[in-house]
Short mmCIF file of C-alpha atoms in Angstrom, two decimals:
data_model
loop_
_atom_site.label_atom_id
_atom_site.label_comp_id
_atom_site.label_asym_id
_atom_site.label_seq_id
_atom_site.Cartn_x
_atom_site.Cartn_y
_atom_site.Cartn_z
CA MET A 1130 -121.99 104.45 33.20
CA SER A 1131 -125.40 105.64 32.05
CA SER A 1132 -126.16 109.33 31.56
CA PRO A 1133 -129.22 111.05 33.03
CA ALA A 1134 -132.33 110.58 30.90
CA ARG A 1135 -133.42 113.66 28.95
CA PHE A 1136 -137.03 112.54 28.37
CA ASP A 1137 -139.85 110.94 30.37
CA ARG A 1138 -143.60 110.39 29.93
CA GLY A 1139 -143.93 114.09 29.08
CA HIS A 1140 -142.23 113.21 25.79
CA THR A 1141 -145.08 110.80 25.02
CA ASP A 1142 -147.64 113.50 25.82
CA ASP A 1143 -145.83 115.77 23.36
CA LEU A 1144 -145.75 112.99 20.74
CA MET A 1145 -149.55 112.86 20.89
CA THR A 1146 -149.67 116.60 20.17
CA PHE A 1147 -147.23 116.16 17.26
CA LEU A 1148 -149.23 113.29 15.73
CA THR A 1149 -152.47 115.27 15.88
CA ALA A 1150 -150.86 118.34 14.28
CA SER A 1151 -149.20 116.31 11.50
CA PRO A 1152 -151.86 114.67 9.29
CA SER A 1153 -149.55 114.79 6.25
CA PRO A 1154 -145.78 114.72 5.60
CA TYR A 1155 -145.95 118.45 4.77
CA HIS A 1156 -147.45 119.24 8.16
CA ALA A 1157 -144.94 116.95 9.87
CA VAL A 1158 -141.90 118.75 8.50
CA ALA A 1159 -143.47 122.16 9.13
CA ASN A 1160 -144.04 121.22 12.77
CA ALA A 1161 -140.54 119.74 13.06
CA ALA A 1162 -139.06 122.92 11.59
CA GLU A 1163 -140.98 125.07 14.08
CA ARG A 1164 -139.59 123.03 16.96
CA LEU A 1165 -136.05 123.27 15.61
CA GLU A 1166 -136.34 127.03 15.16
CA LYS A 1167 -137.34 127.33 18.82
CA ALA A 1168 -134.14 125.42 19.64
CA GLY A 1169 -132.06 127.97 17.70
CA PHE A 1170 -131.84 126.27 14.30
CA ARG A 1171 -132.25 128.35 11.15
CA GLN A 1172 -133.61 127.40 7.76
CA LEU A 1173 -131.34 127.47 4.71
CA SER A 1174 -132.48 127.75 1.12
CA GLU A 1175 -131.07 125.19 -1.30
CA THR A 1176 -130.73 127.92 -3.92
CA ASP A 1177 -128.57 130.17 -1.72
CA ALA A 1178 -124.85 129.87 -1.06
CA TRP A 1179 -124.06 128.27 2.29
CA ASP A 1180 -121.40 129.62 4.64
CA ALA A 1181 -119.10 128.02 7.19
CA SER A 1182 -121.01 129.24 10.25
CA THR A 1183 -121.57 126.95 13.22
CA GLY A 1184 -124.90 126.17 14.88
CA GLY A 1185 -128.12 124.46 13.92
CA LYS A 1186 -129.39 124.51 10.33
CA PHE A 1187 -132.09 122.76 8.31
CA VAL A 1188 -133.51 122.56 4.81
CA LEU A 1189 -137.06 121.69 3.78
CA ARG A 1190 -138.09 120.12 0.51
CA GLY A 1191 -141.68 118.98 0.13
CA GLY A 1192 -142.37 116.41 2.82
CA ALA A 1193 -138.68 115.97 3.75
CA LEU A 1194 -136.41 117.73 6.23
CA ILE A 1195 -132.64 117.50 6.75
CA ALA A 1196 -131.34 119.22 9.90
CA TRP A 1197 -127.83 119.32 11.33
CA TYR A 1198 -125.77 121.03 14.01
CA VAL A 1199 -122.21 122.22 13.30
CA PRO A 1200 -120.28 122.47 16.60
CA GLU A 1201 -117.47 124.91 17.26
CA GLY A 1202 -114.19 123.66 15.88
CA ALA A 1203 -115.72 121.31 13.31
CA SER A 1204 -113.30 120.64 10.46
CA ALA A 1205 -114.16 119.99 6.83
CA HIS A 1206 -113.64 116.26 7.37
CA THR A 1207 -115.62 115.98 10.63
CA PRO A 1208 -117.86 112.91 10.32
CA PHE A 1209 -121.64 112.90 10.73
CA ARG A 1210 -123.92 110.97 13.07
CA ILE A 1211 -127.30 110.63 11.38
CA VAL A 1212 -130.73 109.67 12.68
CA GLY A 1213 -132.83 108.63 9.69
CA ALA A 1214 -136.63 108.40 9.63
CA HIS A 1215 -139.54 108.97 7.26
CA THR A 1216 -142.54 111.29 7.32
CA ASP A 1217 -145.06 109.39 5.18
CA SER A 1218 -147.62 106.80 6.24
CA PRO A 1219 -149.85 104.47 4.19
CA ASN A 1220 -153.23 106.09 3.51
CA LEU A 1221 -155.74 107.15 0.85
CA ARG A 1222 -154.69 110.02 -1.43
CA VAL A 1223 -156.83 112.22 -3.65
CA LYS A 1224 -156.67 111.68 -7.41
CA PRO A 1225 -156.16 114.43 -10.04
CA LEU A 1226 -159.87 114.42 -10.87
CA PRO A 1227 -161.28 114.08 -7.37
CA ASP A 1228 -165.02 114.62 -7.87
CA THR A 1229 -166.93 111.41 -8.41
CA GLY A 1230 -169.98 109.52 -7.15
CA SER A 1231 -173.01 107.45 -8.07
CA GLN A 1232 -176.55 106.60 -6.97
CA GLY A 1233 -177.04 110.08 -5.56
CA TRP A 1234 -173.92 109.97 -3.40
CA ARG A 1235 -171.08 112.47 -3.86
CA GLN A 1236 -167.68 110.85 -3.41
CA ILE A 1237 -163.97 111.65 -3.60
CA ALA A 1238 -161.74 109.62 -5.92
CA VAL A 1239 -158.73 108.31 -4.01
CA GLU A 1240 -155.67 106.21 -4.79
CA ILE A 1241 -154.12 103.75 -2.33
CA TYR A 1242 -150.75 105.00 -1.03
CA GLY A 1243 -148.36 102.37 0.32
CA GLY A 1244 -149.28 99.06 1.89
CA THR A 1245 -152.14 100.21 4.07
CA LEU A 1246 -154.54 97.87 5.85
CA LEU A 1247 -157.61 98.76 3.80
CA ASN A 1248 -160.21 97.58 6.31
CA THR A 1249 -158.93 100.00 8.96
CA TRP A 1250 -160.21 102.94 6.90
CA LEU A 1251 -163.78 101.65 6.87
CA ASP A 1252 -166.50 103.38 8.90
CA ARG A 1253 -164.14 105.99 10.36
CA ASP A 1254 -164.76 109.72 10.44
CA LEU A 1255 -162.09 111.12 8.15
CA GLY A 1256 -160.59 114.53 7.58
CA LEU A 1257 -158.60 115.83 4.62
CA ALA A 1258 -155.14 117.40 4.71
CA GLY A 1259 -152.09 118.13 2.61
CA ARG A 1260 -150.65 120.81 0.38
CA LEU A 1261 -152.23 123.20 -2.11
CA THR A 1262 -150.09 124.80 -4.81
CA LEU A 1263 -151.39 128.15 -6.04
CA ARG A 1264 -151.08 129.60 -9.52
CA ASP A 1265 -148.16 131.78 -8.42
CA ARG A 1266 -146.44 128.54 -7.25
CA THR A 1267 -146.67 129.42 -3.58
CA GLU A 1268 -147.87 126.66 -1.31
CA ARG A 1269 -150.51 126.49 1.40
CA LEU A 1270 -150.97 123.73 3.97
CA VAL A 1271 -154.56 122.70 4.48
CA ASN A 1272 -156.10 120.59 7.24
CA VAL A 1273 -159.84 119.98 7.41
CA ASP A 1274 -159.71 118.21 10.76
CA ARG A 1275 -163.37 117.34 11.17
CA ALA A 1276 -165.74 114.60 10.05
CA LEU A 1277 -165.77 115.29 6.31
CA LEU A 1278 -165.43 111.86 4.67
CA ARG A 1279 -166.32 108.22 5.34
CA VAL A 1280 -165.69 104.92 3.56
CA PRO A 1281 -168.87 102.96 4.36
CA GLN A 1282 -168.68 99.20 4.77
CA LEU A 1283 -171.28 96.91 3.25
CA ALA A 1284 -173.85 95.76 5.81
CA VAL A 1285 -173.56 92.17 7.00
CA HIS A 1286 -177.09 91.53 5.72
CA LEU A 1287 -175.77 92.07 2.18
CA ASP A 1288 -172.64 89.96 2.67
CA ARG A 1289 -173.55 87.02 4.91
CA SER A 1290 -170.18 85.34 4.39
CA VAL A 1291 -168.02 88.22 5.56
CA ASN A 1292 -167.42 86.73 9.03
CA THR A 1293 -166.65 83.25 7.70
CA ASP A 1294 -164.89 83.79 4.38
CA GLY A 1295 -163.23 87.08 5.27
CA LEU A 1296 -163.61 90.64 4.06
CA LYS A 1297 -162.60 91.14 0.43
CA LEU A 1298 -162.07 94.73 -0.69
CA ASP A 1299 -161.50 95.93 -4.24
CA LYS A 1300 -159.15 98.91 -4.10
CA GLN A 1301 -160.93 100.68 -6.94
CA ARG A 1302 -164.60 99.97 -6.24
CA HIS A 1303 -164.82 99.78 -2.47
CA MET A 1304 -162.47 102.48 -1.08
CA GLN A 1305 -163.92 105.73 -2.46
CA PRO A 1306 -165.15 107.91 0.46
CA ILE A 1307 -168.53 109.61 0.49
CA TRP A 1308 -168.82 113.27 1.49
CA GLY A 1309 -172.37 114.25 0.63
CA LEU A 1310 -175.51 113.82 -1.40
CA GLY A 1311 -176.47 115.14 -4.82
CA GLU A 1312 -175.12 115.43 -8.32
CA VAL A 1313 -171.36 115.29 -8.92
CA GLN A 1314 -169.93 118.71 -9.74
CA GLU A 1315 -166.50 118.92 -11.35
CA GLY A 1316 -164.17 121.15 -9.32
CA ASP A 1317 -166.34 120.90 -6.21
CA LEU A 1318 -163.69 119.60 -3.80
CA ILE A 1319 -161.03 122.14 -4.71
CA ALA A 1320 -163.58 124.97 -4.62
CA PHE A 1321 -164.55 123.78 -1.13
CA LEU A 1322 -160.91 123.86 0.00
CA GLU A 1323 -160.38 127.32 -1.50
CA GLU A 1324 -163.34 128.54 0.53
CA GLU A 1325 -162.01 126.80 3.66
CA GLU A 1326 -158.67 128.57 3.26
CA GLY A 1327 -160.08 131.95 2.26
CA LEU A 1328 -158.48 131.72 -1.17
CA PRO A 1329 -159.88 133.30 -4.35
CA GLN A 1330 -161.90 130.93 -6.49
CA GLY A 1331 -159.73 129.27 -9.12
CA SER A 1332 -156.45 130.11 -7.37
CA VAL A 1333 -155.42 126.48 -6.71
CA ALA A 1334 -153.41 124.94 -9.54
CA GLY A 1335 -152.22 121.71 -7.91
CA TRP A 1336 -152.71 119.60 -4.81
CA ASP A 1337 -151.24 116.77 -2.77
CA LEU A 1338 -154.10 115.71 -0.51
CA MET A 1339 -154.76 112.71 1.72
CA VAL A 1340 -157.36 111.53 4.19
CA HIS A 1341 -156.75 110.99 7.90
CA SER A 1342 -158.67 109.66 10.87
CA ILE A 1343 -159.80 112.54 13.07
CA GLU A 1344 -159.78 110.36 16.23
CA PRO A 1345 -156.97 111.77 18.42
CA PRO A 1346 -154.19 109.68 19.99
CA SER A 1347 -154.96 108.33 23.45
CA TYR A 1348 -153.51 106.32 26.28
CA LEU A 1349 -155.00 102.84 26.52
CA GLY A 1350 -155.24 100.11 29.14
CA ARG A 1351 -156.02 99.80 32.82
CA ASP A 1352 -152.78 101.54 33.78
CA ARG A 1353 -152.53 103.71 30.65
CA GLU A 1354 -149.36 101.84 29.72
CA LEU A 1355 -150.19 101.75 26.00
CA LEU A 1356 -150.52 104.44 23.34
CA ALA A 1357 -152.94 104.23 20.41
CA GLY A 1358 -152.72 106.70 17.56
CA PRO A 1359 -152.29 107.38 13.85
CA ARG A 1360 -149.11 107.61 11.79
CA MET A 1361 -146.77 106.28 14.48
CA ASP A 1362 -145.09 104.55 11.53
CA ASN A 1363 -143.09 106.68 11.33
CA LEU A 1364 -143.78 110.06 12.92
CA LEU A 1365 -142.87 108.49 16.26
CA SER A 1366 -139.26 108.33 15.04
CA VAL A 1367 -139.38 111.78 13.43
CA HIS A 1368 -140.60 113.30 16.70
CA ALA A 1369 -137.92 111.48 18.70
CA GLY A 1370 -135.25 112.56 16.22
CA VAL A 1371 -136.25 116.22 16.42
CA ALA A 1372 -136.23 116.12 20.22
CA ALA A 1373 -132.85 114.37 20.32
CA LEU A 1374 -131.21 116.73 17.83
CA ALA A 1375 -132.46 119.78 19.72
CA ALA A 1376 -131.15 118.29 22.96
CA VAL A 1377 -127.63 117.58 21.69
CA SER A 1378 -127.36 121.05 20.15
CA THR A 1379 -126.66 122.25 23.71
CA SER A 1380 -123.93 119.64 24.27
CA GLU A 1381 -120.30 120.65 24.49
CA ALA A 1382 -117.28 119.09 22.81
CA LEU A 1383 -119.07 117.19 20.04
CA ASP A 1384 -116.47 115.54 17.79
CA HIS A 1385 -118.95 114.94 14.97
CA ILE A 1386 -121.93 116.67 13.32
CA PRO A 1387 -125.34 115.34 14.46
CA VAL A 1388 -127.95 115.10 11.68
CA LEU A 1389 -131.66 114.32 11.37
CA ALA A 1390 -132.77 113.06 7.95
CA ALA A 1391 -136.57 112.78 7.72
CA PHE A 1392 -137.47 111.51 4.24
CA ASP A 1393 -140.75 111.23 2.37
CA HIS A 1394 -141.96 108.29 0.22
CA GLU A 1395 -140.46 105.43 2.23
CA GLU A 1396 -143.75 103.58 2.05
CA ASN A 1397 -143.56 103.29 -1.74
CA GLY A 1398 -139.86 102.68 -2.31
CA SER A 1399 -138.06 105.97 -1.52
CA GLN A 1400 -137.40 106.79 -5.17
CA SER A 1401 -138.14 110.50 -5.36
CA ASP A 1402 -136.34 113.80 -4.92
CA THR A 1403 -137.46 113.77 -1.26
CA GLY A 1404 -136.94 110.05 -0.64
CA ALA A 1405 -133.96 108.24 0.84
CA ASP A 1406 -133.03 106.91 -2.62
CA GLY A 1407 -132.81 110.46 -3.96
CA PRO A 1408 -129.90 112.91 -3.80
CA LEU A 1409 -131.16 115.18 -1.00
CA LEU A 1410 -129.14 113.84 1.94
CA GLY A 1411 -125.97 113.45 -0.11
CA ASN A 1412 -126.27 116.99 -1.43
CA VAL A 1413 -126.71 118.42 2.06
CA LEU A 1414 -123.76 116.50 3.51
CA GLU A 1415 -121.49 117.47 0.59
CA ARG A 1416 -122.48 121.12 0.75
CA SER A 1417 -121.84 121.13 4.49
CA VAL A 1418 -118.32 119.80 3.87
CA PHE A 1419 -117.62 122.19 1.00
CA SER A 1420 -119.01 125.22 2.83
CA ARG A 1421 -116.33 124.68 5.48
CA GLY A 1422 -113.64 124.79 2.80
CA GLY A 1423 -113.50 121.04 2.26
CA THR A 1424 -112.32 119.11 -0.76
CA TYR A 1425 -113.43 115.82 -2.30
CA GLU A 1426 -110.88 114.15 -0.01
CA ASP A 1427 -112.49 115.79 3.03
CA ARG A 1428 -115.89 114.61 1.87
CA ALA A 1429 -114.60 111.04 1.52
CA ARG A 1430 -113.03 111.16 4.98
CA ALA A 1431 -116.20 112.56 6.55
CA LEU A 1432 -118.47 109.93 5.02
CA ALA A 1433 -116.05 107.10 5.88
CA GLY A 1434 -116.46 108.01 9.55
CA THR A 1435 -120.23 108.53 9.37
CA ILE A 1436 -122.88 106.23 10.83
CA CYS A 1437 -126.66 106.34 10.48
CA LEU A 1438 -129.30 104.96 12.83
CA SER A 1439 -132.31 104.26 10.62
CA SER A 1440 -135.21 104.52 13.06
CA ASP A 1441 -138.51 103.00 11.96
CA THR A 1442 -141.22 101.03 13.69
CA GLY A 1443 -141.05 97.24 13.87
CA HIS A 1444 -143.33 94.43 14.94
CA ALA A 1445 -144.11 93.73 18.58
CA VAL A 1446 -145.10 90.13 19.24
CA HIS A 1447 -148.83 89.80 18.62
CA PRO A 1448 -150.66 87.84 21.33
CA ASN A 1449 -153.20 86.44 18.85
CA TYR A 1450 -150.67 85.53 16.14
CA ALA A 1451 -147.48 84.60 18.00
CA GLU A 1452 -146.75 81.88 15.42
CA ARG A 1453 -146.12 84.59 12.81
CA HIS A 1454 -143.04 85.76 14.74
CA ASP A 1455 -139.61 84.19 15.16
CA PRO A 1456 -139.89 81.68 18.04
CA SER A 1457 -137.00 83.17 20.02
CA HIS A 1458 -137.36 86.88 19.19
CA HIS A 1459 -140.48 88.39 20.75
CA PRO A 1460 -140.16 92.20 21.13
CA ARG A 1461 -142.57 93.48 23.74
CA ALA A 1462 -144.24 96.83 24.32
CA ASN A 1463 -142.34 99.02 26.81
CA GLY A 1464 -139.31 96.76 26.47
CA GLY A 1465 -137.25 99.52 24.87
CA PRO A 1466 -136.24 100.14 21.25
CA ILE A 1467 -135.54 97.20 18.95
CA LEU A 1468 -132.47 96.36 16.92
CA LYS A 1469 -133.67 95.07 13.53
CA VAL A 1470 -131.56 92.39 11.86
CA ASN A 1471 -131.85 90.62 8.49
CA VAL A 1472 -128.85 88.86 6.96
CA ASN A 1473 -130.26 89.42 3.46
CA GLN A 1474 -129.86 93.17 3.96
CA ARG A 1475 -133.50 94.07 4.19
CA TYR A 1476 -132.14 95.74 7.31
CA ALA A 1477 -128.62 97.17 7.28
CA THR A 1478 -127.56 96.08 10.79
CA ASP A 1479 -124.39 94.03 11.25
CA GLY A 1480 -122.35 93.09 14.32
CA SER A 1481 -120.48 96.39 14.33
CA GLY A 1482 -123.73 98.31 14.15
CA ARG A 1483 -125.14 96.24 16.98
CA ALA A 1484 -122.21 97.36 19.14
CA VAL A 1485 -122.87 101.02 18.34
CA PHE A 1486 -126.54 100.76 19.24
CA ALA A 1487 -125.95 98.69 22.38
CA SER A 1488 -123.36 101.21 23.57
CA ALA A 1489 -125.75 104.13 23.06
CA CYS A 1490 -128.54 102.35 24.97
CA GLU A 1491 -126.12 101.50 27.79
CA ARG A 1492 -125.01 105.13 28.11
CA ALA A 1493 -128.65 106.24 28.12
CA GLY A 1494 -129.71 103.61 30.64
CA VAL A 1495 -132.27 102.31 28.13
CA PRO A 1496 -133.21 98.62 27.69
CA TRP A 1497 -133.27 97.29 24.14
CA GLN A 1498 -134.53 94.23 22.26
CA ALA A 1499 -133.65 92.32 19.10
CA PHE A 1500 -136.00 91.72 16.18
CA VAL A 1501 -135.66 89.23 13.35
CA SER A 1502 -138.39 87.94 11.07
CA ASN A 1503 -139.72 84.40 11.08
CA ASN A 1504 -137.82 82.53 8.36
CA SER A 1505 -141.11 81.57 6.72
CA MET A 1506 -142.30 85.17 6.45
CA PRO A 1507 -141.01 87.86 4.07
CA CYS A 1508 -139.10 90.65 5.78
CA GLY A 1509 -139.91 94.31 5.26
CA THR A 1510 -137.26 96.92 4.68
CA THR A 1511 -136.43 100.53 5.56
CA ILE A 1512 -134.30 103.48 4.53
CA GLY A 1513 -131.31 101.83 6.24
CA PRO A 1514 -130.02 99.67 3.36
CA ILE A 1515 -130.84 102.45 0.86
CA THR A 1516 -128.86 105.03 2.83
CA ALA A 1517 -125.93 102.66 3.29
CA ALA A 1518 -125.76 101.73 -0.39
CA ARG A 1519 -126.35 105.20 -1.82
CA HIS A 1520 -123.83 107.06 0.33
CA GLY A 1521 -121.39 104.32 1.33
CA ILE A 1522 -121.94 104.87 5.04
CA GLN A 1523 -122.57 102.43 7.86
CA ALA A 1524 -126.23 102.10 8.79
CA VAL A 1525 -128.03 100.37 11.65
CA ASP A 1526 -131.77 99.65 11.69
CA ILE A 1527 -133.65 100.26 14.92
CA GLY A 1528 -137.09 101.45 16.03
CA VAL A 1529 -140.03 100.96 18.36
CA ALA A 1530 -142.09 97.77 18.44
CA ILE A 1531 -145.76 98.32 17.61
CA LEU A 1532 -148.94 96.40 16.83
CA SER A 1533 -151.27 97.07 13.87
CA MET A 1534 -148.52 98.45 11.64
CA HIS A 1535 -149.94 100.24 8.57
CA SER A 1536 -153.35 100.49 10.17
CA ALA A 1537 -155.12 103.84 10.29
CA ARG A 1538 -154.50 103.56 14.04
CA GLU A 1539 -151.47 101.80 15.53
CA LEU A 1540 -150.46 100.74 19.07
CA CYS A 1541 -147.22 100.90 21.06
CA GLY A 1542 -146.03 100.96 24.66
CA ALA A 1543 -146.40 104.41 26.17
CA ASP A 1544 -142.83 104.34 27.54
CA ASP A 1545 -141.13 103.30 24.30
CA PRO A 1546 -141.20 106.72 22.56
CA PHE A 1547 -139.15 108.39 25.28
CA LEU A 1548 -136.87 105.38 25.66
CA LEU A 1549 -136.11 105.70 21.94
CA ALA A 1550 -135.50 109.45 22.24
CA ASN A 1551 -133.04 108.92 25.10
CA ALA A 1552 -131.16 106.31 23.08
CA LEU A 1553 -130.99 108.70 20.11
CA VAL A 1554 -129.55 111.45 22.33
CA ALA A 1555 -126.79 109.10 23.49
CA PHE A 1556 -126.06 108.09 19.91
CA LEU A 1557 -125.94 111.67 18.62
CA GLU A 1558 -123.73 112.75 21.52
CA GLY A 1559 -121.37 109.89 20.69
#
């Protein structure tokens, strides 16, 4: 018997708002935290002692957020149900000495973050966003959401073979954005951002900055059945996870603790203090157990009964490159979330996990699809295997099928975001 759906196309409208407001992982977790606070969750400090109180709680660290809801009657060994996602997306990030240029052009020195499709950043109007750290170690989010930067492509007249031999980009020489004319001035970019934020000159001591396309998300197609936008890998899953966790916090008689784990740095291996291969999630789960009077035995019991849905985007079948996909597994847009399988553990799904996901989709009345890579193609990976191995918990890899993954602008079915969110609600409700 399926349960009534919690979300409809209005969820997709809200996703577009979330994507626009979240040009960096730091903005994404700030926006997620604001939504959770409106749902009654409260922020905890990692340096404070935690108590045994019930209700919704969350912690922020950099570009990561862990949120959970402790229901009435939860014991120290109550297991967790976790939705895992990540907040980062491949892009161009500002170097420590950002001011550069040549031939009368002022440019910004950037480093390539993750496995981005380089050509998708060419000839786009780009903004600049991220986090500034001040000399007193306080932090300030910054978002210059206007046409500030551009990575200009070489004219076809100067590269006659580009349409026959293919575009070849050197990551160092060809990807530095321009932002003006004149002589290069050391400290110019940071001084500009201080002025933008109304900060005293010289007050910024550190920065974590990245470029973003300022083109907003939009519906696409004759019947508006598609959604085009930035950073859907993987803010689509973060947004769905926040909505699902807020929804189940009003549920009665939960026999487990629902959790959202939104990590940073998935796109470059997850090895950081805010990544899935770091200690953050484990610390939060342990402290939750111990704050309710639990012992090491209670912790072991809780984790043994825990399961994680690792939600990340996957590949929809591409109409122009169908031969790159497995011949019998062709996930389609608006076909519902995908179950991602790889027997070499690039995805963590096994038969037991399949049953958990299928049951949640059935209860939610949501269709679902299976994804497996073509045997001749290397398979990507996610936080699922990392979470399973690091914490000894069962993990299942799922997500939404998209086109143009790792592009500056990706594409999915407009119904799939809310279908995913409804499936996550059913999973978190158990």
